[in-house]
Amino acid sequence: MIYRNALSAVIRCLADECIDTASKQTWQRLSRETDPGPRTGLRSTAQARLAVDCLVHARLHRELPPRLWHVLVARYSTHKARKVEAIGRLVPLLESPAPQLFRYKAVTTWAIPRQKGRSGKRSTDMLVLPAEFYDMNTWDPDGRPEQTRRRWRAGIRKELEAMVGEALVQVQAILQDEGLLIDEAT
């Protein structure tokens, strides 16, 4: 399995974290049954991709600094509980004069962007916030001017995007070390 770039690897491995323990155990049994030796390469393509995605997930979790791991999980994970936990861990790391509530809501709306045409409910298992959550007037109990709130939000988003950029650079280095990028295949 070769990834096009660091972002595609992050998205695949964070989407695969939703596979439950029972599925992984079944997959492991199937893998042992269809793969008689470590170098024969008889596993199915889907199983091989899943194996690489799981290995990349484990390696990134282990090797990335926690703040960078959390920013990737907050932005790209499809696992609700892990996404919410990562958001909570990012809030105290931000350098901003904004109050705690404002920082929390700014990070949350960055990690869970507004879904057009959705009213807080969705048939899939996707996190969708109520429309009121995106109203910046509710983020600051002291009612500071809108210009100040916009400046705070822009600063928080800029810091989060910089963290994502830094994380993707480190992910790319890890993938290159493993020879898992398309450039490495030739």
mmCIF file of N, CA and C in Angstrom, residues 17-91:
data_model
loop_
_atom_site.group_PDB
_atom_site.id
_atom_site.type_symbol
_atom_site.label_atom_id
_atom_site.label_comp_id
_atom_site.label_asym_id
_atom_site.label_seq_id
_atom_site.Cartn_x
_atom_site.Cartn_y
_atom_site.Cartn_z
ATOM 1 N N GLU A 17 -9.612 3.784 12.346
ATOM 2 C CA GLU A 17 -9.645 3.589 13.786
ATOM 3 C C GLU A 17 -11.055 3.291 14.285
ATOM 4 N N CYS A 18 -12.051 3.465 13.432
ATOM 5 C CA CYS A 18 -13.432 3.175 13.825
ATOM 6 C C CYS A 18 -13.750 1.689 13.772
ATOM 7 N N ILE A 19 -12.852 0.905 13.235
ATOM 8 C CA ILE A 19 -13.078 -0.539 13.198
ATOM 9 C C ILE A 19 -13.024 -1.047 14.630
ATOM 10 N N ASP A 20 -14.048 -1.766 15.053
ATOM 11 C CA ASP A 20 -14.080 -2.192 16.448
ATOM 12 C C ASP A 20 -13.163 -3.392 16.688
ATOM 13 N N THR A 21 -12.948 -3.689 17.963
ATOM 14 C CA THR A 21 -12.036 -4.749 18.359
ATOM 15 C C THR A 21 -12.444 -6.090 17.762
ATOM 16 N N ALA A 22 -13.721 -6.384 17.723
ATOM 17 C CA ALA A 22 -14.167 -7.660 17.175
ATOM 18 C C ALA A 22 -13.781 -7.781 15.709
ATOM 19 N N SER A 23 -13.930 -6.718 14.959
ATOM 20 C CA SER A 23 -13.551 -6.750 13.550
ATOM 21 C C SER A 23 -12.061 -6.989 13.398
ATOM 22 N N LYS A 24 -11.266 -6.359 14.235
ATOM 23 C CA LYS A 24 -9.830 -6.554 14.145
ATOM 24 C C LYS A 24 -9.461 -7.992 14.470
ATOM 25 N N GLN A 25 -10.121 -8.576 15.454
ATOM 26 C CA GLN A 25 -9.800 -9.955 15.797
ATOM 27 C C GLN A 25 -10.191 -10.881 14.657
ATOM 28 N N THR A 26 -11.341 -10.653 14.034
ATOM 29 C CA THR A 26 -11.746 -11.461 12.897
ATOM 30 C C THR A 26 -10.751 -11.287 11.764
ATOM 31 N N TRP A 27 -10.351 -10.056 11.501
ATOM 32 C CA TRP A 27 -9.387 -9.789 10.445
ATOM 33 C C TRP A 27 -8.075 -10.510 10.718
ATOM 34 N N GLN A 28 -7.634 -10.492 11.970
ATOM 35 C CA GLN A 28 -6.384 -11.163 12.302
ATOM 36 C C GLN A 28 -6.494 -12.661 12.059
ATOM 37 N N ARG A 29 -7.637 -13.262 12.399
ATOM 38 C CA ARG A 29 -7.831 -14.691 12.151
ATOM 39 C C ARG A 29 -7.794 -14.974 10.653
ATOM 40 N N LEU A 30 -8.505 -14.179 9.887
ATOM 41 C CA LEU A 30 -8.532 -14.371 8.439
ATOM 42 C C LEU A 30 -7.151 -14.197 7.829
ATOM 43 N N SER A 31 -6.421 -13.218 8.337
ATOM 44 C CA SER A 31 -5.086 -12.966 7.827
ATOM 45 C C SER A 31 -4.193 -14.179 8.039
ATOM 46 N N ARG A 32 -4.254 -14.780 9.221
ATOM 47 C CA ARG A 32 -3.427 -15.958 9.508
ATOM 48 C C ARG A 32 -3.834 -17.137 8.630
ATOM 49 N N GLU A 33 -5.139 -17.259 8.341
ATOM 50 C CA GLU A 33 -5.614 -18.373 7.534
ATOM 51 C C GLU A 33 -5.205 -18.244 6.074
ATOM 52 N N THR A 34 -5.171 -17.015 5.549
ATOM 53 C CA THR A 34 -4.866 -16.840 4.128
ATOM 54 C C THR A 34 -3.424 -16.508 3.865
ATOM 55 N N ASP A 35 -2.620 -16.277 4.875
ATOM 56 C CA ASP A 35 -1.229 -15.893 4.692
ATOM 57 C C ASP A 35 -0.335 -16.948 5.342
ATOM 58 N N PRO A 36 0.059 -17.986 4.598
ATOM 59 C CA PRO A 36 0.820 -19.063 5.194
ATOM 60 C C PRO A 36 2.224 -18.666 5.612
ATOM 61 N N GLY A 37 2.746 -17.602 5.085
ATOM 62 C CA GLY A 37 4.088 -17.185 5.478
ATOM 63 C C GLY A 37 4.218 -15.691 5.429
ATOM 64 N N PRO A 38 5.182 -15.151 6.173
ATOM 65 C CA PRO A 38 5.299 -13.705 6.243
ATOM 66 C C PRO A 38 5.704 -13.060 4.920
ATOM 67 N N ARG A 39 6.329 -13.793 3.997
ATOM 68 C CA ARG A 39 6.819 -13.161 2.771
ATOM 69 C C ARG A 39 6.083 -13.612 1.514
ATOM 70 N N THR A 40 5.035 -14.393 1.665
ATOM 71 C CA THR A 40 4.356 -14.910 0.479
ATOM 72 C C THR A 40 3.420 -13.892 -0.149
ATOM 73 N N GLY A 41 2.905 -12.948 0.615
ATOM 74 C CA GLY A 41 2.064 -11.887 0.066
ATOM 75 C C GLY A 41 0.729 -12.377 -0.472
ATOM 76 N N LEU A 42 0.133 -13.391 0.134
ATOM 77 C CA LEU A 42 -1.126 -13.930 -0.344
ATOM 78 C C LEU A 42 -2.351 -13.259 0.268
ATOM 79 N N ARG A 43 -2.172 -12.301 1.137
ATOM 80 C CA ARG A 43 -3.333 -11.627 1.725
ATOM 81 C C ARG A 43 -4.071 -10.833 0.664
ATOM 82 N N SER A 44 -5.360 -10.663 0.870
ATOM 83 C CA SER A 44 -6.149 -9.898 -0.089
ATOM 84 C C SER A 44 -5.741 -8.435 -0.043
ATOM 85 N N THR A 45 -6.056 -7.729 -1.095
ATOM 86 C CA THR A 45 -5.712 -6.317 -1.190
ATOM 87 C C THR A 45 -6.370 -5.515 -0.070
ATOM 88 N N ALA A 46 -7.641 -5.779 0.216
ATOM 89 C CA ALA A 46 -8.339 -5.052 1.277
ATOM 90 C C ALA A 46 -7.678 -5.307 2.629
ATOM 91 N N GLN A 47 -7.310 -6.552 2.878
ATOM 92 C CA GLN A 47 -6.657 -6.873 4.142
ATOM 93 C C GLN A 47 -5.273 -6.238 4.224
ATOM 94 N N ALA A 48 -4.559 -6.213 3.130
ATOM 95 C CA ALA A 48 -3.232 -5.601 3.116
ATOM 96 C C ALA A 48 -3.334 -4.102 3.392
ATOM 97 N N ARG A 49 -4.325 -3.450 2.768
ATOM 98 C CA ARG A 49 -4.510 -2.014 3.006
ATOM 99 C C ARG A 49 -4.870 -1.749 4.460
ATOM 100 N N LEU A 50 -5.760 -2.563 4.999
ATOM 101 C CA LEU A 50 -6.164 -2.406 6.392
ATOM 102 C C LEU A 50 -4.966 -2.589 7.327
ATOM 103 N N ALA A 51 -4.147 -3.580 7.034
ATOM 104 C CA ALA A 51 -2.969 -3.832 7.862
ATOM 105 C C ALA A 51 -2.021 -2.639 7.842
ATOM 106 N N VAL A 52 -1.759 -2.101 6.657
ATOM 107 C CA VAL A 52 -0.853 -0.946 6.553
ATOM 108 C C VAL A 52 -1.463 0.266 7.242
ATOM 109 N N ASP A 53 -2.763 0.506 7.037
ATOM 110 C CA ASP A 53 -3.422 1.642 7.685
ATOM 111 C C ASP A 53 -3.335 1.528 9.209
ATOM 112 N N CYS A 54 -3.554 0.345 9.736
ATOM 113 C CA CYS A 54 -3.468 0.143 11.188
ATOM 114 C C CYS A 54 -2.042 0.337 11.699
ATOM 115 N N LEU A 55 -1.074 -0.138 10.939
ATOM 116 C CA LEU A 55 0.325 0.049 11.335
ATOM 117 C C LEU A 55 0.716 1.528 11.298
ATOM 118 N N VAL A 56 0.274 2.231 10.264
ATOM 119 C CA VAL A 56 0.560 3.672 10.172
ATOM 120 C C VAL A 56 -0.107 4.410 11.327
ATOM 121 N N HIS A 57 -1.343 4.056 11.640
ATOM 122 C CA HIS A 57 -2.052 4.669 12.767
ATOM 123 C C HIS A 57 -1.241 4.497 14.050
ATOM 124 N N ALA A 58 -0.811 3.281 14.317
ATOM 125 C CA ALA A 58 -0.053 3.007 15.545
ATOM 126 C C ALA A 58 1.278 3.766 15.558
ATOM 127 N N ARG A 59 1.944 3.796 14.431
ATOM 128 C CA ARG A 59 3.243 4.480 14.373
ATOM 129 C C ARG A 59 3.078 5.988 14.568
ATOM 130 N N LEU A 60 2.084 6.578 13.927
ATOM 131 C CA LEU A 60 1.863 8.021 14.083
ATOM 132 C C LEU A 60 1.480 8.358 15.516
ATOM 133 N N HIS A 61 0.608 7.554 16.106
ATOM 134 C CA HIS A 61 0.194 7.794 17.493
ATOM 135 C C HIS A 61 1.394 7.729 18.424
ATOM 136 N N ARG A 62 2.283 6.797 18.160
ATOM 137 C CA ARG A 62 3.449 6.615 19.020
ATOM 138 C C ARG A 62 4.513 7.698 18.804
ATOM 139 N N GLU A 63 4.725 8.109 17.569
ATOM 140 C CA GLU A 63 5.869 8.970 17.271
ATOM 141 C C GLU A 63 5.570 10.460 17.194
ATOM 142 N N LEU A 64 4.339 10.828 16.919
ATOM 143 C CA LEU A 64 4.031 12.264 16.873
ATOM 144 C C LEU A 64 3.924 12.815 18.291
ATOM 145 N N PRO A 65 4.376 14.050 18.506
ATOM 146 C CA PRO A 65 4.140 14.676 19.810
ATOM 147 C C PRO A 65 2.626 14.733 20.069
ATOM 148 N N PRO A 66 2.205 14.593 21.323
ATOM 149 C CA PRO A 66 0.757 14.554 21.617
ATOM 150 C C PRO A 66 -0.039 15.706 21.016
ATOM 151 N N ARG A 67 0.469 16.920 21.064
ATOM 152 C CA ARG A 67 -0.302 18.060 20.528
ATOM 153 C C ARG A 67 -0.548 17.907 19.030
ATOM 154 N N LEU A 68 0.434 17.350 18.304
ATOM 155 C CA LEU A 68 0.262 17.168 16.863
ATOM 156 C C LEU A 68 -0.672 15.997 16.566
ATOM 157 N N TRP A 69 -0.573 14.952 17.371
ATOM 158 C CA TRP A 69 -1.503 13.833 17.211
ATOM 159 C C TRP A 69 -2.937 14.310 17.464
ATOM 160 N N HIS A 70 -3.131 15.092 18.520
ATOM 161 C CA HIS A 70 -4.473 15.561 18.862
ATOM 162 C C HIS A 70 -5.047 16.495 17.797
ATOM 163 N N VAL A 71 -4.216 17.324 17.199
ATOM 164 C CA VAL A 71 -4.741 18.229 16.171
ATOM 165 C C VAL A 71 -5.168 17.431 14.939
ATOM 166 N N LEU A 72 -4.451 16.375 14.598
ATOM 167 C CA LEU A 72 -4.861 15.539 13.464
ATOM 168 C C LEU A 72 -6.148 14.779 13.774
ATOM 169 N N VAL A 73 -6.255 14.246 14.977
ATOM 170 C CA VAL A 73 -7.472 13.519 15.372
ATOM 171 C C VAL A 73 -8.657 14.476 15.397
ATOM 172 N N ALA A 74 -8.470 15.666 15.957
ATOM 173 C CA ALA A 74 -9.568 16.634 16.024
ATOM 174 C C ALA A 74 -10.041 17.020 14.624
ATOM 175 N N ARG A 75 -9.132 17.175 13.711
ATOM 176 C CA ARG A 75 -9.484 17.639 12.370
ATOM 177 C C ARG A 75 -9.997 16.523 11.455
ATOM 178 N N TYR A 76 -9.373 15.333 11.518
ATOM 179 C CA TYR A 76 -9.634 14.323 10.494
ATOM 180 C C TYR A 76 -10.271 13.021 10.978
ATOM 181 N N SER A 77 -10.359 12.789 12.266
ATOM 182 C CA SER A 77 -10.905 11.523 12.738
ATOM 183 C C SER A 77 -12.407 11.435 12.488
ATOM 184 N N THR A 78 -12.870 10.210 12.290
ATOM 185 C CA THR A 78 -14.294 9.965 12.150
ATOM 186 C C THR A 78 -14.865 9.321 13.413
ATOM 187 N N HIS A 79 -14.037 9.118 14.399
ATOM 188 C CA HIS A 79 -14.455 8.499 15.657
ATOM 189 C C HIS A 79 -14.902 9.611 16.604
ATOM 190 N N LYS A 80 -16.196 9.651 16.927
ATOM 191 C CA LYS A 80 -16.762 10.756 17.703
ATOM 192 C C LYS A 80 -16.041 10.990 19.034
ATOM 193 N N ALA A 81 -15.910 9.947 19.824
ATOM 194 C CA ALA A 81 -15.334 10.109 21.162
ATOM 195 C C ALA A 81 -13.889 10.584 21.093
ATOM 196 N N ARG A 82 -13.118 10.036 20.172
ATOM 197 C CA ARG A 82 -11.708 10.447 20.062
ATOM 198 C C ARG A 82 -11.585 11.876 19.551
ATOM 199 N N LYS A 83 -12.482 12.255 18.657
ATOM 200 C CA LYS A 83 -12.478 13.622 18.134
ATOM 201 C C LYS A 83 -12.783 14.612 19.260
ATOM 202 N N VAL A 84 -13.796 14.319 20.056
ATOM 203 C CA VAL A 84 -14.177 15.193 21.164
ATOM 204 C C VAL A 84 -13.048 15.256 22.205
ATOM 205 N N GLU A 85 -12.438 14.122 22.499
ATOM 206 C CA GLU A 85 -11.324 14.098 23.451
ATOM 207 C C GLU A 85 -10.157 14.938 22.939
ATOM 208 N N ALA A 86 -9.837 14.813 21.651
ATOM 209 C CA ALA A 86 -8.734 15.581 21.079
ATOM 210 C C ALA A 86 -9.015 17.080 21.137
ATOM 211 N N ILE A 87 -10.254 17.479 20.880
ATOM 212 C CA ILE A 87 -10.625 18.893 20.970
ATOM 213 C C ILE A 87 -10.372 19.392 22.388
ATOM 214 N N GLY A 88 -10.813 18.629 23.375
ATOM 215 C CA GLY A 88 -10.610 19.008 24.772
ATOM 216 C C GLY A 88 -9.144 19.133 25.150
ATOM 217 N N ARG A 89 -8.293 18.298 24.556
ATOM 218 C CA ARG A 89 -6.859 18.363 24.866
ATOM 219 C C ARG A 89 -6.161 19.523 24.160
ATOM 220 N N LEU A 90 -6.717 19.971 23.045
ATOM 221 C CA LEU A 90 -6.109 21.087 22.309
ATOM 222 C C LEU A 90 -6.377 22.440 22.953
ATOM 223 N N VAL A 91 -7.556 22.614 23.512
ATOM 224 C CA VAL A 91 -7.967 23.925 24.032
ATOM 225 C C VAL A 91 -6.939 24.533 24.989
#
